[in-house]
DNA sequence: ATGTTAAAATTGATATGCAATCTTTGGTTT
DNA sequence: AAACCAAAGATTGCATATCAATTTTAACAT
């Protein structure tokens, strides 16, 4: 499953003719951040990235701007770009925002979603179930986020979808800062319960569940501000650029 | 020895230590778009903007990327950047997203906001009231949006705040496409009612009101897809760059 | 060790060049 | 005259080179 071949990408379902190097690079770096290859605080030197991706500094700069607009990267004048290091407060805000969005989506979906929609959600639930059973934390994590994304996608509102996706990316970044482990089983149970409640049209209960669900997640966060992981950018990105050039 | 070497600018009243030329330019263009100086569909030629702002094409490019990430500008490969021309569907999605965010904020604020908060909202309401009485549509419009922004700011969640601000910018863009006029009086009444409901802790009623409020706004939209306004970019931006140099 | 200064590296921005692609123009054909 | 087509012109996307400002590092003296 080579994610990115040449020229076109699968993004949120539809194929896009790219050709935009900076956009491409920002997406690759995003993936590296989400996959915890690039950790918070990591310096993203323009020249280094330019060398890695075989592009000019200008293109890297554009990619970094994209990333900073997305909140994944922080740019400091004359000092450079770094993978963002969110504070605990920011974490709470991000999850509050997620709660608000998903509660809104829940209200729209409740009782109003077709059989196909519920089926899709339940299908995802099953995938998650398997991952949790196999104790595959990496995959459980990924599918956990994916569930939320599918859920929001069913609202058929691309604006909400994009805001939500951005928040999910930032939660992935947050998990880089956390060492505590999740009760994947409990989270999974919540997902199943959510589907049930929504299908029965119990909006208020569903919204309450969403709030508690996110509260539980953020509660499990113990930010460790200290550790400065000394990581080589080139190495961290190696697996992502290997398919390039 | 460039003319703009000072490093700080008067923007929206307050002085800002900028240093980031592209960020600065994107903000100026944003204002021009919001103020309907730059209309949807308007071509934003890199060279033209570079000449206007006295910067290199690279900087303009960075600004355009910022704007496109914000949804205010659409970039087409090898064709250039244009002020976005939202569809009606997009308008609905944007207002749905706004509804979701503000309903969430309402739930957080209801009954829980200090006296100072309610006072601030009522103060804004008064300003609006005057503007509507004076039949100052431009100002009514502006204060109308501002009310929503203040409302969200009181949630003390910068993440939600930023998402909301972005949506508000996009609604400003939407209004460029609309010729129908609003019932400012009715909208004003809604704002007042909202404060009352929230202060009394009537969350559900408040949320319902928010939904209806936005529904009324979007209902007043009659997109006119046709007209291609032939506007000179330089002229449209003239008043904004006058402070430069 | 501590503080200071000089050198090196990095960023922010500019200028220029070039290939790819889009747009326009002018002629040609129907 | 309208439709078509191909060459010229303009614009974008990207690379390279350069420069001033600033930060970081290294070397040095206290």
Short mmCIF file of C-alpha atoms (C1' of nucleotides) in Angstrom, two decimals:
data_model
loop_
_atom_site.label_atom_id
_atom_site.label_comp_id
_atom_site.label_asym_id
_atom_site.label_seq_id
_atom_site.Cartn_x
_atom_site.Cartn_y
_atom_site.Cartn_z
CA UNK A 1 0.00 0.00 0.00
CA UNK A 2 2.31 2.68 -1.21
CA UNK A 3 0.40 5.71 -0.07
CA UNK A 4 1.77 8.17 -2.49
CA UNK A 5 2.89 7.25 -5.95
CA UNK A 6 3.42 9.88 -8.57
CA UNK A 7 1.09 12.65 -9.47
CA UNK A 8 -2.12 11.74 -7.77
CA UNK A 9 -3.16 11.04 -4.24
CA UNK A 10 -6.08 9.58 -2.46
CA UNK A 11 -7.27 12.26 -0.11
CA UNK A 12 -10.41 11.89 1.88
CA UNK A 13 -11.82 9.56 -0.65
CA UNK A 14 -11.37 11.35 -3.90
CA UNK A 15 -8.36 11.40 -6.13
CA UNK A 16 -6.64 14.70 -6.55
CA UNK A 17 -4.24 15.73 -9.22
CA UNK A 18 -1.47 17.18 -7.13
CA UNK A 19 1.55 18.68 -8.68
CA UNK A 20 1.78 20.93 -5.67
CA UNK A 21 5.06 20.05 -4.08
CA UNK A 22 4.53 22.11 -0.94
CA UNK A 23 1.10 20.66 -0.32
CA UNK A 24 2.50 17.21 -0.86
CA UNK A 25 5.34 17.79 1.54
CA UNK A 26 3.13 19.26 4.21
CA UNK A 27 0.96 16.14 4.02
CA UNK A 28 3.96 13.86 4.32
CA UNK A 29 5.28 15.74 7.31
CA UNK A 30 1.79 15.68 8.79
CA UNK A 31 1.78 11.92 8.52
CA UNK A 32 5.19 11.71 10.11
CA UNK A 33 3.99 13.82 13.01
CA UNK A 34 0.81 11.82 13.44
CA UNK A 35 2.78 8.59 13.38
CA UNK A 36 5.05 9.96 16.10
CA UNK A 37 8.08 9.86 13.87
CA UNK A 38 8.50 13.58 14.34
CA UNK A 39 7.97 14.48 17.98
CA UNK A 40 6.89 17.78 19.54
CA UNK A 41 9.70 20.26 19.81
CA UNK A 42 11.58 18.71 16.92
CA UNK A 43 13.30 21.33 14.81
CA UNK A 44 12.25 21.39 11.19
CA UNK A 45 15.17 23.04 9.49
CA UNK A 46 14.35 24.45 6.10
CA UNK A 47 17.57 23.38 4.47
CA UNK A 48 17.41 19.89 5.96
CA UNK A 49 13.87 19.37 4.72
CA UNK A 50 14.81 20.82 1.36
CA UNK A 51 17.61 18.29 1.07
CA UNK A 52 15.41 15.42 2.21
CA UNK A 53 12.66 16.16 -0.26
CA UNK A 54 14.92 17.44 -3.00
CA UNK A 55 13.12 20.71 -3.29
CA UNK A 56 14.06 24.31 -2.85
CA UNK A 57 13.83 26.08 0.48
CA UNK A 58 10.94 28.14 -0.83
CA UNK A 59 8.81 25.04 -1.26
CA UNK A 60 9.68 23.81 2.21
CA UNK A 61 8.77 27.20 3.56
CA UNK A 62 5.37 27.00 1.94
CA UNK A 63 4.84 23.56 3.40
CA UNK A 64 5.80 24.82 6.85
CA UNK A 65 3.33 27.68 6.54
CA UNK A 66 0.60 25.18 5.69
CA UNK A 67 1.53 23.13 8.73
CA UNK A 68 1.62 26.12 11.02
CA UNK A 69 -1.83 27.18 9.85
CA UNK A 70 -2.91 23.70 10.79
CA UNK A 71 -1.46 24.03 14.28
CA UNK A 72 0.92 21.12 13.87
CA UNK A 73 3.98 23.31 13.52
CA UNK A 74 5.01 26.45 15.31
CA UNK A 75 7.13 29.01 13.55
CA UNK A 76 9.33 31.35 15.51
CA UNK A 77 10.80 34.33 13.79
CA UNK A 78 14.42 33.90 12.85
CA UNK A 79 14.50 30.70 14.83
CA UNK A 80 12.67 28.35 12.58
CA UNK A 81 9.85 25.86 12.58
CA UNK A 82 9.26 23.23 15.23
CA UNK A 83 6.75 20.49 15.70
CA UNK A 84 4.21 22.07 18.02
CA UNK A 85 4.32 21.21 21.68
CA UNK A 86 0.74 21.68 22.88
CA UNK A 87 0.09 22.54 26.49
CA UNK A 88 -2.34 20.67 28.67
CA UNK A 89 -4.75 23.55 28.42
CA UNK A 90 -4.57 23.31 24.65
CA UNK A 91 -5.31 19.63 24.90
CA UNK A 92 -8.43 20.35 26.91
CA UNK A 93 -9.50 23.00 24.43
CA UNK A 94 -8.99 20.67 21.50
CA UNK A 95 -11.08 17.95 23.11
CA UNK A 96 -13.75 20.45 24.09
CA UNK A 97 -13.85 21.57 20.48
CA UNK A 98 -14.08 17.97 19.34
CA UNK A 99 -16.91 17.40 21.79
CA UNK A 100 -18.81 20.38 20.45
CA UNK A 101 -18.41 19.32 16.84
CA UNK A 102 -19.36 15.72 17.44
CA UNK A 103 -22.29 16.61 19.64
CA UNK A 104 -23.55 18.78 16.82
CA UNK A 105 -23.07 16.01 14.31
CA UNK A 106 -24.82 13.61 16.67
CA UNK A 107 -27.84 15.87 16.80
CA UNK A 108 -27.97 15.95 13.01
CA UNK A 109 -27.49 12.23 12.59
CA UNK A 110 -29.72 10.91 15.35
CA UNK A 111 -32.52 8.85 13.90
CA UNK A 112 -31.94 10.47 10.54
CA UNK A 113 -29.13 8.33 9.18
CA UNK A 114 -29.89 5.62 6.63
CA UNK A 115 -29.29 1.93 7.23
CA UNK A 116 -26.13 2.13 5.18
CA UNK A 117 -24.73 4.73 7.51
CA UNK A 118 -25.27 2.69 10.65
CA UNK A 119 -23.82 -0.30 8.85
CA UNK A 120 -20.67 1.62 8.01
CA UNK A 121 -20.24 2.68 11.59
CA UNK A 122 -20.77 -0.84 12.85
CA UNK A 123 -18.29 -2.14 10.32
CA UNK A 124 -15.67 0.22 11.64
CA UNK A 125 -16.55 -0.84 15.13
CA UNK A 126 -15.76 -4.40 14.21
CA UNK A 127 -12.37 -3.50 12.80
CA UNK A 128 -11.61 -1.71 16.02
CA UNK A 129 -12.81 -4.66 18.01
CA UNK A 130 -10.34 -6.91 16.27
CA UNK A 131 -7.48 -4.49 16.75
CA UNK A 132 -8.20 -4.21 20.46
CA UNK A 133 -8.50 -7.96 20.82
CA UNK A 134 -5.15 -8.40 19.15
CA UNK A 135 -3.72 -5.85 21.57
CA UNK A 136 -2.47 -3.86 18.62
CA UNK A 137 -2.32 -0.50 20.32
CA UNK A 138 -1.00 1.33 17.30
CA UNK A 139 -3.87 0.12 15.15
CA UNK A 140 -6.45 0.56 17.92
CA UNK A 141 -5.37 4.13 18.23
CA UNK A 142 -5.60 4.73 14.53
CA UNK A 143 -8.98 3.08 14.15
CA UNK A 144 -10.23 4.92 17.19
CA UNK A 145 -9.58 8.22 15.48
CA UNK A 146 -10.89 6.86 12.22
CA UNK A 147 -14.21 6.04 13.84
CA UNK A 148 -14.67 9.63 14.85
CA UNK A 149 -13.80 10.72 11.34
CA UNK A 150 -16.28 8.37 9.73
CA UNK A 151 -18.89 9.51 12.18
CA UNK A 152 -18.40 13.11 11.18
CA UNK A 153 -18.18 12.30 7.48
CA UNK A 154 -21.70 10.92 7.66
CA UNK A 155 -22.93 14.43 8.41
CA UNK A 156 -22.15 15.23 4.76
CA UNK A 157 -20.78 18.59 5.79
CA UNK A 158 -17.30 19.06 4.37
CA UNK A 159 -16.71 22.22 6.35
CA UNK A 160 -17.35 20.49 9.65
CA UNK A 161 -15.46 17.52 8.36
CA UNK A 162 -12.33 19.51 7.65
CA UNK A 163 -12.38 21.29 10.98
CA UNK A 164 -12.84 17.96 12.68
CA UNK A 165 -10.04 16.33 10.73
CA UNK A 166 -7.73 19.12 11.77
CA UNK A 167 -8.62 18.59 15.40
CA UNK A 168 -8.04 14.86 15.06
CA UNK A 169 -4.58 15.54 13.66
CA UNK A 170 -3.88 17.68 16.67
CA UNK A 171 -5.02 14.96 19.05
CA UNK A 172 -2.58 12.64 17.32
CA UNK A 173 0.09 15.18 18.09
CA UNK A 174 -1.11 15.29 21.68
CA UNK A 175 -0.66 11.57 22.04
CA UNK A 176 3.02 12.05 21.28
CA UNK A 177 3.26 13.93 24.54
CA UNK A 178 1.47 11.36 26.62
CA UNK A 179 2.82 8.25 28.17
CA UNK A 180 -0.26 6.91 29.86
CA UNK A 181 -2.07 4.13 28.10
CA UNK A 182 -5.70 4.12 27.23
CA UNK A 183 -8.49 1.84 28.16
CA UNK A 184 -9.12 0.96 24.55
CA UNK A 185 -11.81 -1.45 25.60
CA UNK A 186 -13.78 1.26 27.35
CA UNK A 187 -13.40 3.65 24.44
CA UNK A 188 -14.52 0.95 22.07
CA UNK A 189 -17.56 0.30 24.24
CA UNK A 190 -18.42 3.98 24.06
CA UNK A 191 -18.34 3.89 20.29
CA UNK A 192 -20.75 1.00 20.20
CA UNK A 193 -23.03 2.61 22.74
CA UNK A 194 -23.00 5.82 20.72
CA UNK A 195 -24.28 4.07 17.62
CA UNK A 196 -27.05 2.44 19.61
CA UNK A 197 -28.16 5.67 21.21
CA UNK A 198 -28.13 7.56 17.93
CA UNK A 199 -30.04 4.88 16.10
CA UNK A 200 -32.68 5.09 18.80
CA UNK A 201 -32.76 8.83 18.40
CA UNK A 202 -31.63 9.47 21.97
CA UNK A 203 -29.82 12.68 21.21
CA UNK A 204 -29.23 14.02 24.68
CA UNK A 205 -27.87 10.74 25.96
CA UNK A 206 -25.61 10.45 22.93
CA UNK A 207 -24.27 13.96 23.44
CA UNK A 208 -23.65 13.25 27.08
CA UNK A 209 -21.77 10.11 26.12
CA UNK A 210 -19.61 12.03 23.66
CA UNK A 211 -18.68 14.54 26.33
CA UNK A 212 -17.81 11.84 28.84
CA UNK A 213 -15.93 9.89 26.21
CA UNK A 214 -13.63 12.80 25.38
CA UNK A 215 -13.36 13.70 29.01
CA UNK A 216 -12.09 10.21 29.73
CA UNK A 217 -9.53 10.47 26.99
CA UNK A 218 -8.16 13.80 28.10
CA UNK A 219 -8.23 12.65 31.69
CA UNK A 220 -5.79 9.92 30.73
CA UNK A 221 -3.37 12.55 29.52
CA UNK A 222 -0.39 13.28 31.67
CA UNK A 223 1.69 15.70 29.73
CA UNK A 224 5.38 15.25 30.19
CA UNK A 225 6.77 18.61 29.33
CA UNK A 226 10.35 17.76 30.02
CA UNK A 227 11.88 15.23 27.70
CA UNK A 228 13.64 16.65 24.72
CA UNK A 229 13.91 13.76 22.33
CA UNK A 230 16.98 14.09 20.22
CA UNK A 231 15.85 12.88 16.87
CA UNK A 232 17.38 13.09 13.46
CA UNK A 233 14.88 14.66 11.12
CA UNK A 234 16.23 12.79 8.15
CA UNK A 235 15.89 9.46 9.87
CA UNK A 236 12.43 10.26 11.16
CA UNK A 237 11.25 11.07 7.67
CA UNK A 238 13.18 8.36 5.91
CA UNK A 239 10.32 5.91 5.60
CA UNK A 240 8.11 8.60 4.18
CA UNK A 241 10.48 9.86 1.56
CA UNK A 242 11.75 6.46 0.56
CA UNK A 243 9.06 6.22 -2.07
CA UNK A 244 10.08 9.55 -3.42
CA UNK A 245 12.77 9.92 -5.95
CA UNK B 1 16.75 50.99 3.61
CA UNK B 2 13.39 49.92 2.42
CA UNK B 3 10.51 52.16 3.24
CA UNK B 4 8.81 49.57 5.41
CA UNK B 5 11.71 48.58 7.60
CA UNK B 6 10.05 49.71 10.79
CA UNK B 7 8.57 46.37 11.70
CA UNK B 8 5.32 47.51 13.18
CA UNK B 9 2.13 48.52 11.53
CA UNK B 10 -1.15 50.00 12.51
CA UNK B 11 -3.66 47.31 11.78
CA UNK B 12 -7.20 47.37 13.00
CA UNK B 13 -6.27 50.00 15.48
CA UNK B 14 -3.59 48.24 17.42
CA UNK B 15 0.07 48.11 16.66
CA UNK B 16 1.36 44.71 15.74
CA UNK B 17 4.92 43.58 15.77
CA UNK B 18 4.84 41.67 12.58
CA UNK B 19 8.02 40.81 10.87
CA UNK B 20 6.21 38.25 8.81
CA UNK B 21 5.52 39.91 5.56
CA UNK B 22 3.44 37.12 4.09
CA UNK B 23 1.28 36.86 7.18
CA UNK B 24 0.78 40.58 7.10
CA UNK B 25 -0.20 40.55 3.46
CA UNK B 26 -2.61 37.68 3.92
CA UNK B 27 -4.30 39.64 6.69
CA UNK B 28 -4.59 42.73 4.53
CA UNK B 29 -6.06 40.78 1.65
CA UNK B 30 -8.41 39.09 4.10
CA UNK B 31 -9.67 42.47 5.20
CA UNK B 32 -10.12 43.55 1.63
CA UNK B 33 -12.16 40.45 0.93
CA UNK B 34 -14.28 40.85 4.05
CA UNK B 35 -14.90 44.49 3.20
CA UNK B 36 -16.05 43.47 -0.27
CA UNK B 37 -13.26 45.33 -1.95
CA UNK B 38 -12.06 42.10 -3.48
CA UNK B 39 -15.02 40.14 -4.79
CA UNK B 40 -15.41 36.39 -5.37
CA UNK B 41 -13.82 35.24 -8.58
CA UNK B 42 -11.35 38.10 -8.60
CA UNK B 43 -7.99 37.01 -9.91
CA UNK B 44 -5.11 37.48 -7.52
CA UNK B 45 -2.12 37.58 -9.80
CA UNK B 46 1.14 36.93 -8.05
CA UNK B 47 3.07 39.56 -9.94
CA UNK B 48 0.36 42.16 -9.48
CA UNK B 49 0.18 41.62 -5.75
CA UNK B 50 3.95 41.59 -5.56
CA UNK B 51 4.02 44.98 -7.23
CA UNK B 52 1.27 46.36 -5.02
CA UNK B 53 2.90 45.33 -1.79
CA UNK B 54 6.45 45.79 -2.98
CA UNK B 55 7.46 42.28 -2.15
CA UNK B 56 8.75 39.35 -4.11
CA UNK B 57 6.50 36.81 -5.72
CA UNK B 58 7.61 34.23 -3.17
CA UNK B 59 6.13 36.24 -0.32
CA UNK B 60 2.88 36.74 -2.20
CA UNK B 61 2.77 33.04 -2.83
CA UNK B 62 3.12 32.35 0.87
CA UNK B 63 0.32 34.77 1.62
CA UNK B 64 -1.90 33.11 -0.96
CA UNK B 65 -1.24 29.71 0.57
CA UNK B 66 -2.29 31.08 3.96
CA UNK B 67 -5.47 32.44 2.42
CA UNK B 68 -6.25 29.23 0.60
CA UNK B 69 -5.84 27.26 3.82
CA UNK B 70 -8.37 29.65 5.28
CA UNK B 71 -10.82 29.01 2.48
CA UNK B 72 -10.93 32.61 1.32
CA UNK B 73 -8.84 31.98 -1.76
CA UNK B 74 -8.86 29.13 -4.23
CA UNK B 75 -5.69 28.17 -6.00
CA UNK B 76 -5.81 26.43 -9.35
CA UNK B 77 -2.73 24.80 -10.69
CA UNK B 78 -0.97 26.83 -13.34
CA UNK B 79 -3.95 29.15 -13.41
CA UNK B 80 -3.47 31.16 -10.29
CA UNK B 81 -5.29 32.25 -7.17
CA UNK B 82 -8.80 33.64 -7.06
CA UNK B 83 -11.03 34.96 -4.35
CA UNK B 84 -13.19 31.96 -3.50
CA UNK B 85 -16.66 31.78 -4.94
CA UNK B 86 -18.60 29.67 -2.45
CA UNK B 87 -21.58 27.70 -3.65
CA UNK B 88 -24.94 27.79 -1.97
CA UNK B 89 -24.29 24.37 -0.55
CA UNK B 90 -21.07 25.65 0.96
CA UNK B 91 -22.98 28.54 2.48
CA UNK B 92 -25.38 26.12 4.14
CA UNK B 93 -22.48 24.03 5.40
CA UNK B 94 -20.74 27.05 6.81
CA UNK B 95 -23.83 28.17 8.67
CA UNK B 96 -24.48 24.66 9.90
CA UNK B 97 -20.94 24.58 11.21
CA UNK B 98 -21.47 27.94 12.86
CA UNK B 99 -24.65 26.66 14.41
CA UNK B 100 -22.89 23.63 15.82
CA UNK B 101 -20.07 25.68 17.29
CA UNK B 102 -22.32 28.30 18.84
CA UNK B 103 -24.74 25.74 20.19
CA UNK B 104 -21.80 24.10 21.89
CA UNK B 105 -20.61 27.38 23.28
CA UNK B 106 -24.15 28.14 24.44
CA UNK B 107 -24.26 24.91 26.39
CA UNK B 108 -20.99 25.79 28.09
CA UNK B 109 -22.00 29.34 28.86
CA UNK B 110 -25.58 28.86 29.95
CA UNK B 111 -26.01 29.93 33.55
CA UNK B 112 -22.28 29.65 34.05
CA UNK B 113 -21.12 33.02 32.75
CA UNK B 114 -20.25 35.77 35.22
CA UNK B 115 -22.08 39.07 35.44
CA UNK B 116 -19.30 40.72 33.54
CA UNK B 117 -19.84 38.38 30.63
CA UNK B 118 -23.53 39.11 30.34
CA UNK B 119 -22.76 42.79 30.63
CA UNK B 120 -20.32 42.62 27.75
CA UNK B 121 -22.85 40.88 25.57
CA UNK B 122 -25.54 43.41 26.44
CA UNK B 123 -23.13 46.23 25.72
CA UNK B 124 -22.54 44.87 22.26
CA UNK B 125 -26.23 44.48 21.82
CA UNK B 126 -26.66 48.16 22.50
CA UNK B 127 -24.07 49.13 19.91
CA UNK B 128 -25.89 47.01 17.40
CA UNK B 129 -29.19 48.54 18.38
CA UNK B 130 -27.88 51.99 17.59
CA UNK B 131 -26.45 50.91 14.27
CA UNK B 132 -29.75 49.35 13.23
CA UNK B 133 -31.69 52.40 14.34
CA UNK B 134 -29.44 54.60 12.26
CA UNK B 135 -30.04 52.27 9.32
CA UNK B 136 -26.31 51.86 8.98
CA UNK B 137 -26.35 48.52 7.21
CA UNK B 138 -22.60 48.30 6.86
CA UNK B 139 -22.12 48.77 10.57
CA UNK B 140 -25.06 46.59 11.52
CA UNK B 141 -23.54 43.83 9.47
CA UNK B 142 -20.19 44.22 11.10
CA UNK B 143 -21.53 44.39 14.63
CA UNK B 144 -23.77 41.45 13.92
CA UNK B 145 -20.74 39.30 13.19
CA UNK B 146 -18.88 40.85 16.09
CA UNK B 147 -21.60 39.79 18.49
CA UNK B 148 -21.15 36.19 17.51
CA UNK B 149 -17.42 36.54 17.94
CA UNK B 150 -17.73 38.05 21.41
CA UNK B 151 -20.16 35.33 22.32
CA UNK B 152 -17.68 32.64 21.37
CA UNK B 153 -14.77 34.45 22.95
CA UNK B 154 -16.52 34.17 26.31
CA UNK B 155 -16.11 30.42 26.11
CA UNK B 156 -12.40 30.99 26.76
CA UNK B 157 -11.52 28.34 24.25
CA UNK B 158 -9.06 29.70 21.72
CA UNK B 159 -9.31 26.64 19.52
CA UNK B 160 -13.05 27.02 19.12
CA UNK B 161 -12.55 30.74 18.83
CA UNK B 162 -10.20 30.41 15.88
CA UNK B 163 -12.39 27.95 14.04
CA UNK B 164 -15.33 30.24 14.60
CA UNK B 165 -13.43 33.30 13.45
CA UNK B 166 -12.54 31.51 10.25
CA UNK B 167 -16.16 30.65 9.63
CA UNK B 168 -17.17 34.25 10.26
CA UNK B 169 -14.65 35.39 7.67
CA UNK B 170 -16.19 33.00 5.22
CA UNK B 171 -19.67 34.31 5.94
CA UNK B 172 -18.37 37.77 5.15
CA UNK B 173 -17.23 36.38 1.84
CA UNK B 174 -20.65 34.86 1.35
CA UNK B 175 -22.30 38.23 1.79
CA UNK B 176 -20.34 39.46 -1.22
CA UNK B 177 -22.38 37.04 -3.28
CA UNK B 178 -25.72 38.03 -1.91
CA UNK B 179 -27.94 40.88 -2.91
CA UNK B 180 -30.88 40.33 -0.63
CA UNK B 181 -31.06 42.48 2.45
CA UNK B 182 -31.42 41.24 5.95
CA UNK B 183 -34.01 41.85 8.58
CA UNK B 184 -31.44 43.37 10.91
CA UNK B 185 -34.13 44.10 13.43
CA UNK B 186 -35.10 40.47 13.67
CA UNK B 187 -31.52 39.32 13.92
CA UNK B 188 -30.92 41.88 16.64
CA UNK B 189 -33.96 40.63 18.52
CA UNK B 190 -32.55 37.11 18.35
CA UNK B 191 -29.30 38.25 19.92
CA UNK B 192 -31.13 39.83 22.80
CA UNK B 193 -33.33 36.82 23.27
CA UNK B 194 -30.27 34.55 23.24
CA UNK B 195 -28.70 36.42 26.12
CA UNK B 196 -31.90 36.18 28.14
CA UNK B 197 -32.30 32.48 27.52
CA UNK B 198 -28.71 31.71 28.40
CA UNK B 199 -28.77 33.78 31.54
CA UNK B 200 -31.81 31.80 32.62
CA UNK B 201 -29.98 28.61 31.84
CA UNK B 202 -32.46 27.55 29.18
CA UNK B 203 -29.95 25.71 27.07
CA UNK B 204 -32.22 23.83 24.73
CA UNK B 205 -34.25 26.90 23.88
CA UNK B 206 -31.08 28.89 23.30
CA UNK B 207 -29.70 26.21 20.99
CA UNK B 208 -32.93 26.10 19.10
CA UNK B 209 -32.81 29.86 18.72
CA UNK B 210 -29.27 29.74 17.39
CA UNK B 211 -30.28 27.19 14.77
CA UNK B 212 -33.28 29.24 13.68
CA UNK B 213 -31.22 32.42 13.70
CA UNK B 214 -28.66 31.03 11.29
CA UNK B 215 -31.33 29.37 9.26
CA UNK B 216 -32.98 32.74 8.80
CA UNK B 217 -29.72 34.27 7.69
CA UNK B 218 -28.93 31.63 5.14
CA UNK B 219 -32.53 31.67 3.98
CA UNK B 220 -32.04 35.30 3.03
CA UNK B 221 -29.22 34.30 0.74
CA UNK B 222 -29.90 34.29 -2.94
CA UNK B 223 -26.65 33.47 -4.55
CA UNK B 224 -26.09 35.23 -7.82
CA UNK B 225 -23.62 33.03 -9.56
CA UNK B 226 -23.49 35.03 -12.72
CA UNK B 227 -21.94 38.44 -12.40
CA UNK B 228 -18.28 38.65 -13.11
CA UNK B 229 -17.27 41.93 -11.58
CA UNK B 230 -14.40 43.40 -13.48
CA UNK B 231 -12.32 44.91 -10.75
CA UNK B 232 -8.81 46.23 -10.73
CA UNK B 233 -6.92 44.48 -7.98
CA UNK B 234 -4.69 47.46 -7.44
CA UNK B 235 -7.58 49.79 -6.97
CA UNK B 236 -9.43 47.39 -4.69
CA UNK B 237 -6.42 47.14 -2.43
CA UNK B 238 -5.40 50.75 -2.64
CA UNK B 239 -6.94 51.87 0.64
CA UNK B 240 -5.34 49.00 2.45
CA UNK B 241 -1.85 49.53 1.20
CA UNK B 242 -2.02 53.26 1.74
CA UNK B 243 -0.85 52.73 5.29
CA UNK B 244 2.20 51.02 3.95
CA UNK B 245 5.28 52.70 2.72
"C1'" DA C 1 33.14 27.82 35.92
"C1'" DT C 2 31.55 32.23 33.95
"C1'" DG C 3 31.02 35.83 30.79
"C1'" DT C 4 32.33 38.00 26.31
"C1'" DT C 5 33.33 38.18 21.67
"C1'" DA C 6 33.94 36.45 17.11
"C1'" DA C 7 32.59 33.04 13.66
"C1'" DA C 8 29.23 30.06 11.62
"C1'" DA C 9 24.69 28.80 10.66
"C1'" DT C 10 19.79 29.85 9.90
"C1'" DT C 11 16.04 32.51 8.61
"C1'" DG C 12 13.45 36.02 5.89
"C1'" DA C 13 13.37 37.98 1.77
"C1'" DT C 14 14.87 39.28 -3.15
"C1'" DA C 15 16.20 38.54 -7.88
"C1'" DT C 16 16.60 35.84 -11.87
"C1'" DG C 17 16.01 31.96 -14.90
"C1'" DC C 18 13.47 28.21 -16.89
"C1'" DA C 19 10.14 24.59 -18.03
"C1'" DA C 20 5.27 23.59 -18.01
"C1'" DT C 21 0.90 25.18 -18.78
"C1'" DC C 22 -2.65 28.27 -19.63
"C1'" DT C 23 -4.47 32.30 -22.39
"C1'" DT C 24 -4.63 35.08 -26.17
"C1'" DT C 25 -4.10 36.32 -30.74
"C1'" DG C 26 -4.12 36.06 -35.48
"C1'" DG C 27 -4.77 33.63 -39.33
"C1'" DT C 28 -7.13 29.94 -41.86
"C1'" DT C 29 -10.87 27.24 -43.15
"C1'" DT C 30 -15.61 26.34 -43.71
"C1'" DA D 1 -19.32 35.61 -40.43
"C1'" DA D 2 -18.54 31.78 -37.37
"C1'" DA D 3 -15.64 28.03 -36.07
"C1'" DC D 4 -11.16 26.11 -35.74
"C1'" DC D 5 -6.27 25.84 -34.95
"C1'" DA D 6 -1.59 26.96 -34.11
"C1'" DA D 7 1.98 30.17 -32.70
"C1'" DA D 8 3.06 33.85 -29.48
"C1'" DG D 9 2.68 35.72 -24.99
"C1'" DA D 10 1.78 35.58 -20.16
"C1'" DT D 11 1.62 33.15 -15.70
"C1'" DT D 12 2.61 29.73 -12.61
"C1'" DG D 13 5.73 26.48 -10.15
"C1'" DC D 14 10.07 25.61 -8.92
"C1'" DA D 15 15.37 26.00 -8.68
"C1'" DT D 16 19.31 28.54 -7.70
"C1'" DA D 17 21.96 32.28 -5.94
"C1'" DT D 18 22.45 36.13 -3.05
"C1'" DC D 19 22.05 39.26 1.01
"C1'" DA D 20 20.89 41.34 5.52
"C1'" DA D 21 19.30 40.31 10.07
"C1'" DT D 22 19.33 37.32 13.76
"C1'" DT D 23 20.39 33.39 16.32
"C1'" DT D 24 23.45 29.78 17.65
"C1'" DT D 25 27.85 28.00 18.40
"C1'" DA D 26 32.66 28.19 19.33
"C1'" DA D 27 36.59 30.18 21.07
"C1'" DC D 28 38.60 32.91 24.25
"C1'" DA D 29 39.62 35.60 28.41
"C1'" DT D 30 38.39 36.45 33.16
#
